[in-house]
N, CA, C and O atoms as a DFTB+ gen file, in Angstrom:
612 C
 N C O
     1  1       4.572       3.208     -24.035
     2  2       4.303       3.264     -22.615
     3  2       4.123       1.840     -22.087
     4  3       3.516       0.995     -22.744
     5  1       4.661       1.590     -20.890
     6  2       4.522       0.277     -20.292
     7  2       3.061       0.012     -19.951
     8  3       2.313       0.926     -19.604
     9  1       2.670      -1.252     -20.053
    10  2       1.270      -1.626     -19.837
    11  2       0.779      -1.228     -18.446
    12  3      -0.347      -0.751     -18.304
    13  1       1.622      -1.419     -17.404
    14  2       1.153      -1.098     -16.054
    15  2       0.898       0.398     -15.894
    16  3       0.012       0.786     -15.132
    17  1       1.646       1.237     -16.588
    18  2       1.397       2.677     -16.531
    19  2       0.116       3.015     -17.288
    20  3      -0.668       3.865     -16.868
    21  1      -0.073       2.336     -18.402
    22  2      -1.263       2.565     -19.200
    23  2      -2.524       2.234     -18.404
    24  3      -3.562       2.875     -18.566
    25  1      -2.416       1.223     -17.541
    26  2      -3.554       0.798     -16.732
    27  2      -3.681       1.575     -15.428
    28  3      -4.641       1.382     -14.682
    29  1      -2.722       2.451     -15.148
    30  2      -2.781       3.208     -13.906
    31  2      -2.194       2.469     -12.725
    32  3      -2.396       2.883     -11.584
    33  1      -1.466       1.379     -12.965
    34  2      -0.806       0.617     -11.912
    35  2       0.651       1.055     -11.918
    36  3       1.415       0.674     -12.804
    37  1       1.029       1.843     -10.943
    38  2       2.321       2.506     -11.008
    39  2       3.465       1.673     -10.464
    40  3       4.620       1.943     -10.791
    41  1       3.191       0.693      -9.664
    42  2       4.229      -0.203      -9.197
    43  2       3.583      -1.403      -8.528
    44  3       2.439      -1.351      -8.078
    45  1       4.335      -2.467      -8.476
    46  2       3.891      -3.693      -7.832
    47  2       4.828      -3.992      -6.677
    48  3       6.029      -3.746      -6.796
    49  1       4.331      -4.511      -5.565
    50  2       5.228      -4.886      -4.476
    51  2       6.319      -5.858      -4.908
    52  3       7.389      -5.885      -4.300
    53  1       6.075      -6.651      -5.936
    54  2       7.112      -7.570      -6.414
    55  2       8.339      -6.820      -6.926
    56  3       9.425      -7.394      -7.007
    57  1       8.176      -5.540      -7.274
    58  2       9.310      -4.730      -7.725
    59  2      10.045      -4.077      -6.561
    60  3      11.182      -3.635      -6.723
    61  1       9.415      -4.009      -5.392
    62  2       9.993      -3.292      -4.265
    63  2      11.340      -3.852      -3.804
    64  3      12.233      -3.062      -3.497
    65  1      11.537      -5.195      -3.737
    66  2      12.853      -5.682      -3.296
    67  2      13.994      -5.187      -4.186
    68  3      15.053      -4.809      -3.683
    69  1      13.788      -5.187      -5.477
    70  2      14.831      -4.712      -6.395
    71  2      15.097      -3.226      -6.173
    72  3      16.248      -2.789      -6.188
    73  1      14.046      -2.458      -5.968
    74  2      14.206      -1.028      -5.709
    75  2      14.890      -0.787      -4.363
    76  3      15.702       0.129      -4.236
    77  1      14.566      -1.604      -3.360
    78  2      15.211      -1.469      -2.046
    79  2      16.700      -1.784      -2.145
    80  3      17.520      -1.100      -1.533
    81  1      17.049      -2.800      -2.902
    82  2      18.467      -3.136      -3.076
    83  2      19.208      -2.024      -3.813
    84  3      20.344      -1.703      -3.463
    85  1      18.591      -1.445      -4.807
    86  2      19.188      -0.319      -5.521
    87  2      19.399       0.854      -4.563
    88  3      20.442       1.507      -4.598
    89  1      18.428       1.115      -3.725
    90  2      18.532       2.184      -2.727
    91  2      19.693       1.908      -1.775
    92  3      20.498       2.799      -1.503
    93  1      19.783       0.678      -1.268
    94  2      20.864       0.330      -0.333
    95  2      22.229       0.431      -1.009
    96  3      23.180       0.936      -0.412
    97  1      22.330      -0.041      -2.241
    98  2      23.608       0.034      -2.959
    99  2      24.022       1.486      -3.181
   100  3      25.194       1.830      -3.026
   101  1      23.078       2.323      -3.537
   102  2      23.374       3.743      -3.744
   103  2      23.788       4.402      -2.434
   104  3      24.705       5.223      -2.416
   105  1      23.123       4.053      -1.345
   106  2      23.486       4.602      -0.029
   107  2      24.907       4.191       0.353
   108  3      25.664       5.002       0.885
   109  1      25.270       2.943       0.086
   110  2      26.634       2.474       0.387
   111  2      27.659       3.234      -0.445
   112  3      28.716       3.610       0.060
   113  1      27.351       3.459      -1.713
   114  2      28.262       4.224      -2.571
   115  2      28.449       5.642      -2.054
   116  3      29.492       6.259      -2.273
   117  1      27.435       6.157      -1.369
   118  2      27.506       7.517      -0.819
   119  2      28.135       7.542       0.572
   120  3      28.204       8.596       1.205
   121  1      28.596       6.377       1.052
   122  2      29.301       6.322       2.324
   123  2      28.475       5.915       3.526
   124  3      28.975       5.950       4.651
   125  1      27.244       5.537       3.324
   126  2      26.400       5.090       4.438
   127  2      26.525       3.578       4.574
   128  3      26.842       2.887       3.606
   129  1      26.275       3.064       5.780
   130  2      26.381       1.619       5.951
   131  2      25.484       1.122       7.078
   132  3      24.982       1.895       7.894
   133  1      25.303      -0.191       7.092
   134  2      24.619      -0.878       8.172
   135  2      23.220      -0.406       8.477
   136  3      22.411      -0.148       7.585
   137  1      22.957      -0.301       9.783
   138  2      21.614       0.028      10.261
   139  2      21.177       1.435       9.872
   140  3      19.995       1.767       9.957
   141  1      22.121       2.252       9.449
   142  2      21.774       3.607       9.030
   143  2      21.032       3.664       7.712
   144  3      20.461       4.697       7.363
   145  1      21.035       2.569       6.981
   146  2      20.333       2.516       5.694
   147  2      18.967       1.890       5.935
   148  3      18.840       0.672       6.068
   149  1      17.961       2.728       5.987
   150  2      16.606       2.251       6.264
   151  2      15.720       2.463       5.048
   152  3      15.811       3.473       4.351
   153  1      14.868       1.489       4.817
   154  2      13.937       1.546       3.698
   155  2      12.528       1.760       4.247
   156  3      12.109       1.088       5.189
   157  1      11.823       2.677       3.663
   158  2      10.417       2.898       3.993
   159  2       9.590       2.675       2.738
   160  3      10.049       2.925       1.624
   161  1       8.382       2.207       2.929
   162  2       7.468       1.972       1.819
   163  2       6.193       2.758       2.088
   164  3       5.658       2.734       3.197
   165  1       5.720       3.440       1.084
   166  2       4.452       4.142       1.185
   167  2       3.478       3.559       0.180
   168  3       3.784       3.470      -1.009
   169  1       2.315       3.165       0.649
   170  2       1.301       2.612      -0.244
   171  2      -0.054       3.247       0.069
   172  3      -0.248       3.856       1.121
   173  1      -0.958       3.093      -0.847
   174  2      -2.341       3.462      -0.583
   175  2      -2.936       2.378       0.302
   176  3      -2.631       1.199       0.120
   177  1      -3.770       2.750       1.245
   178  2      -4.339       1.742       2.123
   179  2      -5.484       2.262       2.959
   180  3      -5.625       3.465       3.179
   181  1      -6.294       1.337       3.419
   182  2      -7.389       1.649       4.333
   183  2      -7.777       0.355       5.031
   184  3      -7.812      -0.708       4.411
   185  1      -8.065       0.450       6.312
   186  2      -8.407      -0.721       7.102
   187  2      -9.813      -0.540       7.659
   188  3     -10.174       0.533       8.143
   189  1     -10.597      -1.608       7.580
   190  2     -11.943      -1.645       8.158
   191  2     -12.115      -3.020       8.800
   192  3     -11.309      -3.916       8.550
   193  1     -13.142      -3.202       9.615
   194  2     -13.333      -4.503      10.252
   195  2     -13.426      -5.671       9.264
   196  3     -13.006      -6.782       9.586
   197  1     -13.967      -5.435       8.074
   198  2     -14.075      -6.473       7.043
   199  2     -13.512      -5.933       5.730
   200  3     -13.627      -4.743       5.435
   201  1     -12.900      -6.829       4.944
   202  2     -12.276      -6.394       3.696
   203  2     -13.281      -5.725       2.754
   204  3     -12.986      -4.675       2.182
   205  1     -14.450      -6.318       2.592
   206  2     -15.456      -5.730       1.711
   207  2     -15.849      -4.327       2.145
   208  3     -16.083      -3.449       1.315
   209  1     -15.919      -4.132       3.441
   210  2     -16.244      -2.811       3.983
   211  2     -15.129      -1.815       3.661
   212  3     -15.398      -0.667       3.310
   213  1     -13.877      -2.260       3.781
   214  2     -12.743      -1.383       3.462
   215  2     -12.774      -0.976       1.992
   216  3     -12.547       0.188       1.662
   217  1     -13.054      -1.932       1.113
   218  2     -13.121      -1.637      -0.324
   219  2     -14.248      -0.648      -0.605
   220  3     -14.066       0.295      -1.375
   221  1     -15.404      -0.853       0.008
   222  2     -16.542       0.057      -0.181
   223  2     -16.205       1.475       0.264
   224  3     -16.608       2.444      -0.379
   225  1     -15.475       1.594       1.354
   226  2     -15.110       2.916       1.869
   227  2     -14.052       3.586       0.997
   228  3     -14.080       4.799       0.789
   229  1     -13.136       2.792       0.499
   230  2     -11.990       3.330      -0.227
   231  2     -12.315       3.692      -1.676
   232  3     -11.782       4.658      -2.221
   233  1     -13.183       2.916      -2.279
   234  2     -13.428       3.022      -3.721
   235  2     -13.860       4.405      -4.210
   236  3     -13.319       4.859      -5.218
   237  1     -14.790       5.100      -3.570
   238  2     -15.218       6.392      -4.134
   239  2     -14.091       7.419      -4.262
   240  3     -13.965       8.063      -5.303
   241  1     -13.282       7.579      -3.236
   242  2     -12.171       8.536      -3.308
   243  2     -11.129       8.109      -4.317
   244  3     -10.598       8.931      -5.065
   245  1     -10.836       6.802      -4.334
   246  2      -9.853       6.274      -5.287
   247  2     -10.341       6.502      -6.715
   248  3      -9.581       6.934      -7.582
   249  1     -11.612       6.207      -6.943
   250  2     -12.174       6.366      -8.288
   251  2     -12.120       7.832      -8.733
   252  3     -11.780       8.120      -9.881
   253  1     -12.453       8.749      -7.837
   254  2     -12.423      10.173      -8.186
   255  2     -11.025      10.628      -8.570
   256  3     -10.862      11.365      -9.543
   257  1     -10.029      10.209      -7.835
   258  2      -8.658      10.630      -8.133
   259  2      -8.183       9.987      -9.440
   260  3      -7.449      10.611     -10.207
   261  1      -8.597       8.751      -9.693
   262  2      -8.226       8.088     -10.941
   263  2      -8.873       8.783     -12.135
   264  3      -8.249       8.944     -13.183
   265  1     -10.110       9.188     -11.969
   266  2     -10.793       9.888     -13.057
   267  2     -10.040      11.167     -13.397
   268  3      -9.843      11.485     -14.570
   269  1      -9.623      11.893     -12.381
   270  2      -8.851      13.118     -12.623
   271  2      -7.545      12.823     -13.350
   272  3      -7.183      13.522     -14.296
   273  1      -6.842      11.793     -12.907
   274  2      -5.527      11.495     -13.470
   275  2      -5.598      10.802     -14.826
   276  3      -4.820      11.119     -15.726
   277  1      -6.507       9.876     -14.975
   278  2      -6.542       9.042     -16.178
   279  2      -7.334       9.691     -17.311
   280  3      -6.853       9.767     -18.441
   281  1      -8.521      10.149     -17.017
   282  2      -9.358      10.676     -18.093
   283  2      -8.788      11.954     -18.685
   284  3      -9.037      12.253     -19.853
   285  1      -8.034      12.707     -17.909
   286  2      -7.380      13.896     -18.464
   287  2      -6.370      13.519     -19.538
   288  3      -6.054      14.321     -20.416
   289  1      -5.874      12.306     -19.460
   290  2      -4.918      11.827     -20.460
   291  2      -5.617      11.154     -21.638
   292  3      -4.968      10.692     -22.576
   293  1      -6.940      11.103     -21.578
   294  2      -7.687      10.497     -22.666
   295  2      -7.858       8.995     -22.539
   296  3      -8.336       8.348     -23.471
   297  1      -7.479       8.431     -21.407
   298  2      -7.639       6.996     -21.191
   299  2      -9.012       6.734     -20.598
   300  3      -9.615       7.641     -20.025
   301  1      -9.514       5.525     -20.721
   302  2     -10.813       5.232     -20.112
   303  2     -10.711       5.262     -18.589
   304  3      -9.688       4.884     -18.018
   305  1     -11.771       5.710     -17.947
   306  2     -11.799       5.748     -16.489
   307  2     -11.864       4.349     -15.900
   308  3     -12.242       3.405     -16.593
   309  1     -11.503       4.203     -14.639
   310  2     -11.504       2.889     -14.003
   311  2     -12.927       2.413     -13.717
   312  3     -13.817       3.214     -13.431
   313  1     -13.121       1.119     -13.799
   314  2     -14.405       0.564     -13.404
   315  2     -14.241      -0.141     -12.055
   316  3     -13.129      -0.261     -11.541
   317  1     -15.334      -0.596     -11.501
   318  2     -15.305      -1.219     -10.175
   319  2     -14.422      -2.468     -10.167
   320  3     -13.703      -2.711      -9.198
   321  1     -14.470      -3.245     -11.222
   322  2     -13.654      -4.463     -11.296
   323  2     -12.172      -4.110     -11.189
   324  3     -11.414      -4.799     -10.506
   325  1     -11.767      -3.052     -11.853
   326  2     -10.366      -2.626     -11.812
   327  2      -9.971      -2.221     -10.396
   328  3      -8.908      -2.616      -9.917
   329  1     -10.812      -1.441      -9.720
   330  2     -10.465      -1.005      -8.369
   331  2     -10.436      -2.181      -7.405
   332  3      -9.596      -2.209      -6.505
   333  1     -11.322      -3.146      -7.565
   334  2     -11.308      -4.331      -6.706
   335  2     -10.048      -5.160      -6.935
   336  3      -9.534      -5.779      -6.003
   337  1      -9.555      -5.175      -8.158
   338  2      -8.319      -5.896      -8.459
   339  2      -7.124      -5.255      -7.755
   340  3      -6.223      -5.959      -7.299
   341  1      -7.110      -3.943      -7.667
   342  2      -5.963      -3.230      -7.105
   343  2      -5.736      -3.502      -5.624
   344  3      -4.626      -3.299      -5.133
   345  1      -6.748      -3.953      -4.903
   346  2      -6.601      -4.203      -3.472
   347  2      -6.214      -5.647      -3.171
   348  3      -6.106      -6.028      -2.006
   349  1      -6.005      -6.450      -4.208
   350  2      -5.602      -7.844      -4.037
   351  2      -4.115      -7.990      -4.319
   352  3      -3.568      -7.255      -5.141
   353  1      -3.444      -8.941      -3.641
   354  2      -2.072      -9.231      -4.055
   355  2      -2.087      -9.677      -5.512
   356  3      -3.018     -10.388      -5.890
   357  1      -1.157      -9.323      -6.329
   358  2       0.135      -8.704      -6.032
   359  2       0.135      -7.180      -6.122
   360  3       1.209      -6.580      -6.164
   361  1      -1.016      -6.543      -6.153
   362  2      -1.056      -5.092      -6.319
   363  2      -0.745      -4.373      -5.010
   364  3      -0.759      -4.979      -3.939
   365  1      -0.466      -3.082      -5.109
   366  2       0.123      -2.335      -3.993
   367  2      -0.864      -1.553      -3.141
   368  3      -0.442      -0.714      -2.346
   369  1      -2.157      -1.795      -3.277
   370  2      -3.115      -1.076      -2.441
   371  2      -3.471      -1.966      -1.255
   372  3      -4.045      -3.042      -1.427
   373  1      -3.133      -1.520      -0.073
   374  2      -3.326      -2.301       1.144
   375  2      -4.663      -1.923       1.776
   376  3      -4.710      -1.254       2.808
   377  1      -5.721      -2.352       1.153
   378  2      -7.083      -2.057       1.582
   379  2      -7.707      -3.376       2.018
   380  3      -7.838      -4.304       1.220
   381  1      -8.091      -3.454       3.292
   382  2      -8.664      -4.699       3.772
   383  2      -8.915      -4.692       5.257
   384  3      -8.928      -3.646       5.906
   385  1      -9.117      -5.899       5.786
   386  2      -9.324      -6.058       7.219
   387  2      -7.953      -6.160       7.902
   388  3      -6.944      -6.337       7.219
   389  1      -7.898      -6.054       9.226
   390  2      -6.607      -6.060       9.918
   391  2      -5.747      -7.298       9.649
   392  3      -4.528      -7.184       9.520
   393  1      -6.360      -8.465       9.564
   394  2      -5.594      -9.693       9.326
   395  2      -4.953      -9.660       7.941
   396  3      -3.767      -9.960       7.796
   397  1      -5.722      -9.303       6.942
   398  2      -5.226      -9.246       5.564
   399  2      -4.105      -8.219       5.419
   400  3      -3.064      -8.514       4.833
   401  1      -4.314      -7.026       5.946
   402  2      -3.315      -5.964       5.815
   403  2      -2.036      -6.343       6.560
   404  3      -0.939      -6.141       6.039
   405  1      -2.160      -6.888       7.770
   406  2      -0.973      -7.299       8.533
   407  2      -0.192      -8.376       7.783
   408  3       1.035      -8.311       7.704
   409  1      -0.890      -9.356       7.239
   410  2      -0.224     -10.434       6.491
   411  2       0.545      -9.882       5.296
   412  3       1.668     -10.306       5.026
   413  1      -0.055      -8.947       4.590
   414  2       0.607      -8.373       3.419
   415  2       1.816      -7.525       3.811
   416  3       2.825      -7.520       3.107
   417  1       1.716      -6.809       4.932
   418  2       2.859      -6.020       5.407
   419  2       4.016      -6.944       5.755
   420  3       5.154      -6.687       5.363
   421  1       3.737      -8.014       6.486
   422  2       4.795      -8.954       6.876
   423  2       5.408      -9.608       5.640
   424  3       6.624      -9.779       5.567
   425  1       4.582      -9.968       4.683
   426  2       5.100     -10.547       3.442
   427  2       6.079      -9.590       2.762
   428  3       7.130     -10.015       2.283
   429  1       5.741      -8.320       2.721
   430  2       6.628      -7.335       2.106
   431  2       7.888      -7.137       2.940
   432  3       8.980      -6.993       2.389
   433  1       7.744      -7.128       4.269
   434  2       8.908      -7.036       5.155
   435  2       9.899      -8.155       4.838
   436  3      11.105      -7.920       4.766
   437  1       9.392      -9.360       4.650
   438  2      10.260     -10.504       4.382
   439  2      11.010     -10.343       3.061
   440  3      12.152     -10.787       2.942
   441  1      10.397      -9.731       2.095
   442  2      11.027      -9.575       0.783
   443  2      12.027      -8.426       0.742
   444  3      13.010      -8.485       0.003
   445  1      11.783      -7.385       1.527
   446  2      12.617      -6.183       1.470
   447  2      13.616      -6.120       2.608
   448  3      14.689      -5.539       2.452
   449  1      13.291      -6.698       3.735
   450  2      14.077      -6.500       4.945
   451  2      13.325      -5.526       5.826
   452  3      12.378      -4.878       5.382
   453  1      13.736      -5.426       7.042
   454  2      13.038      -4.543       7.996
   455  2      12.843      -3.154       7.413
   456  3      13.746      -2.596       6.790
   457  1      11.661      -2.606       7.619
   458  2      11.321      -1.310       7.038
   459  2      10.169      -0.679       7.794
   460  3       9.570      -1.294       8.677
   461  1       9.873       0.545       7.436
   462  2       8.665       1.224       7.911
   463  2       7.668       1.237       6.762
   464  3       8.044       1.334       5.594
   465  1       6.408       1.139       7.111
   466  2       5.361       1.116       6.093
   467  2       4.387       2.250       6.395
   468  3       3.803       2.306       7.477
   469  1       4.219       3.141       5.441
   470  2       3.314       4.278       5.581
   471  2       2.103       4.065       4.683
   472  3       2.206       3.457       3.618
   473  1       0.958       4.570       5.123
   474  2      -0.258       4.487       4.324
   475  2      -0.780       5.869       3.981
   476  3      -0.805       6.762       4.828
   477  1      -1.195       6.040       2.738
   478  2      -2.009       7.185       2.332
   479  2      -3.430       6.659       2.380
   480  3      -3.837       5.886       1.513
   481  1      -4.183       7.071       3.380
   482  2      -5.497       6.469       3.605
   483  2      -6.648       7.188       2.936
   484  3      -7.661       6.562       2.625
   485  1      -6.524       8.464       2.709
   486  2      -7.664       9.203       2.179
   487  2      -7.269       9.949       0.921
   488  3      -6.391      10.811       0.940
   489  1      -7.920       9.610      -0.155
   490  2      -7.671      10.300      -1.418
   491  2      -8.689      11.403      -1.648
   492  3      -8.676      12.055      -2.691
   493  1      -9.542      11.607      -0.708
   494  2     -10.541      12.665      -0.826
   495  2     -11.936      12.141      -0.629
   496  3     -12.382      11.234      -1.332
   497  1     -12.615      12.711       0.322
   498  2     -14.014      12.381       0.512
   499  2     -14.305      11.301       1.537
   500  3     -15.472      11.002       1.786
   501  1     -13.290      10.708       2.138
   502  2     -13.534       9.691       3.153
   503  2     -14.069      10.380       4.414
   504  3     -13.433      11.300       4.928
   505  1     -15.214       9.952       4.910
   506  2     -15.731      10.567       6.130
   507  2     -14.733      10.421       7.285
   508  3     -14.069       9.393       7.416
   509  1     -14.636      11.452       8.107
   510  2     -13.654      11.460       9.186
   511  2     -13.805      10.248      10.100
   512  3     -12.803       9.684      10.540
   513  1     -15.019       9.844      10.390
   514  2     -15.255       8.696      11.261
   515  2     -14.588       7.437      10.698
   516  3     -13.992       6.666      11.449
   517  1     -14.686       7.225       9.388
   518  2     -14.073       6.053       8.762
   519  2     -12.549       6.168       8.751
   520  3     -11.846       5.177       8.951
   521  1     -12.048       7.365       8.521
   522  2     -10.603       7.606       8.545
   523  2     -10.050       7.308       9.936
   524  3      -9.033       6.628      10.073
   525  1     -10.716       7.816      10.957
   526  2     -10.269       7.590      12.332
   527  2     -10.369       6.119      12.717
   528  3      -9.514       5.620      13.449
   529  1     -11.392       5.415      12.241
   530  2     -11.521       3.977      12.511
   531  2     -10.361       3.217      11.883
   532  3      -9.831       2.286      12.489
   533  1      -9.966       3.599      10.690
   534  2      -8.833       2.955      10.030
   535  2      -7.548       3.160      10.834
   536  3      -6.763       2.227      11.001
   537  1      -7.338       4.365      11.325
   538  2      -6.156       4.644      12.151
   539  2      -6.210       3.815      13.437
   540  3      -5.201       3.255      13.866
   541  1      -7.386       3.744      14.040
   542  2      -7.547       2.950      15.265
   543  2      -7.210       1.482      15.013
   544  3      -6.478       0.872      15.792
   545  1      -7.734       0.916      13.942
   546  2      -7.453      -0.485      13.614
   547  2      -5.976      -0.702      13.297
   548  3      -5.411      -1.739      13.644
   549  1      -5.360       0.257      12.650
   550  2      -3.927       0.161      12.364
   551  2      -3.139       0.063      13.671
   552  3      -2.230      -0.757      13.795
   553  1      -3.493       0.901      14.639
   554  2      -2.766       0.937      15.911
   555  2      -3.098      -0.229      16.832
   556  3      -2.211      -0.763      17.498
   557  1      -4.360      -0.627      16.877
   558  2      -4.775      -1.619      17.872
   559  2      -4.790      -3.053      17.368
   560  3      -4.720      -3.983      18.170
   561  1      -4.881      -3.253      16.060
   562  2      -4.942      -4.614      15.530
   563  2      -3.830      -4.933      14.535
   564  3      -3.187      -5.977      14.646
   565  1      -3.597      -4.057      13.575
   566  2      -2.593      -4.356      12.545
   567  2      -1.184      -4.340      13.130
   568  3      -0.451      -5.319      12.986
   569  1      -0.798      -3.266      13.776
   570  2       0.571      -3.142      14.304
   571  2       0.907      -4.268      15.282
   572  3       1.957      -4.893      15.128
   573  1       0.063      -4.560      16.286
   574  2       0.394      -5.676      17.176
   575  2       0.505      -7.016      16.438
   576  3       1.364      -7.835      16.763
   577  1      -0.353      -7.231      15.458
   578  2      -0.297      -8.481      14.688
   579  2       0.994      -8.548      13.871
   580  3       1.634      -9.598      13.813
   581  1       1.375      -7.450      13.249
   582  2       2.639      -7.405      12.501
   583  2       3.801      -7.703      13.445
   584  3       4.682      -8.495      13.111
   585  1       3.811      -7.080      14.613
   586  2       4.888      -7.319      15.581
   587  2       4.956      -8.788      15.982
   588  3       6.045      -9.358      16.046
   589  1       3.799      -9.414      16.256
   590  2       3.786     -10.841      16.630
   591  2       4.306     -11.709      15.489
   592  3       5.134     -12.594      15.704
   593  1       3.825     -11.457      14.292
   594  2       4.267     -12.258      13.144
   595  2       5.751     -12.068      12.866
   596  3       6.454     -13.028      12.550
   597  1       6.226     -10.842      12.981
   598  2       7.650     -10.573      12.728
   599  2       8.532     -11.222      13.790
   600  3       9.652     -11.630      13.485
   601  1       8.058     -11.326      15.018
   602  2       8.864     -11.927      16.089
   603  2       9.068     -13.418      15.867
   604  3       9.986     -14.007      16.437
   605  1       8.232     -14.032      15.054
   606  2       8.339     -15.469      14.764
   607  2       9.280     -15.773      13.603
   608  3       9.607     -16.933      13.353
   609  1       9.708     -14.747      12.907
   610  2      10.572     -14.966      11.732
   611  2      12.014     -15.182      12.142
   612  3      12.876     -15.380      11.286
């Protein structure tokens, strides 16, 4: 088994450009072309006013789902250090403040080409108020910042 699978890290954004190119090449072979070939990325994510706050909100649900998935396979459960590592580049969990999340989205856009980015924000147990705040920050701070940064490229 590959080390990243053993650790519960299922993919890295550094692999996404290669996967996007494979997707585009396959679409072309199937007769699609140009702007009709769109790439979307789905990642785990949560936005809060401060990165530490986002990690605190995200960690309990993430840890519970990891325990279900990992410990059933006989692997050791994740510790806090592991979950904190997953929200940092180069890992694929977009958990942070609006500036951090927007910067990471734009960085990925540059590597893959124009795309849509979807977030799975709640893995279970996130209070509705925090979930709604994350959606609000995504709409009012992250998206406008991404648009401004992308317009400068």
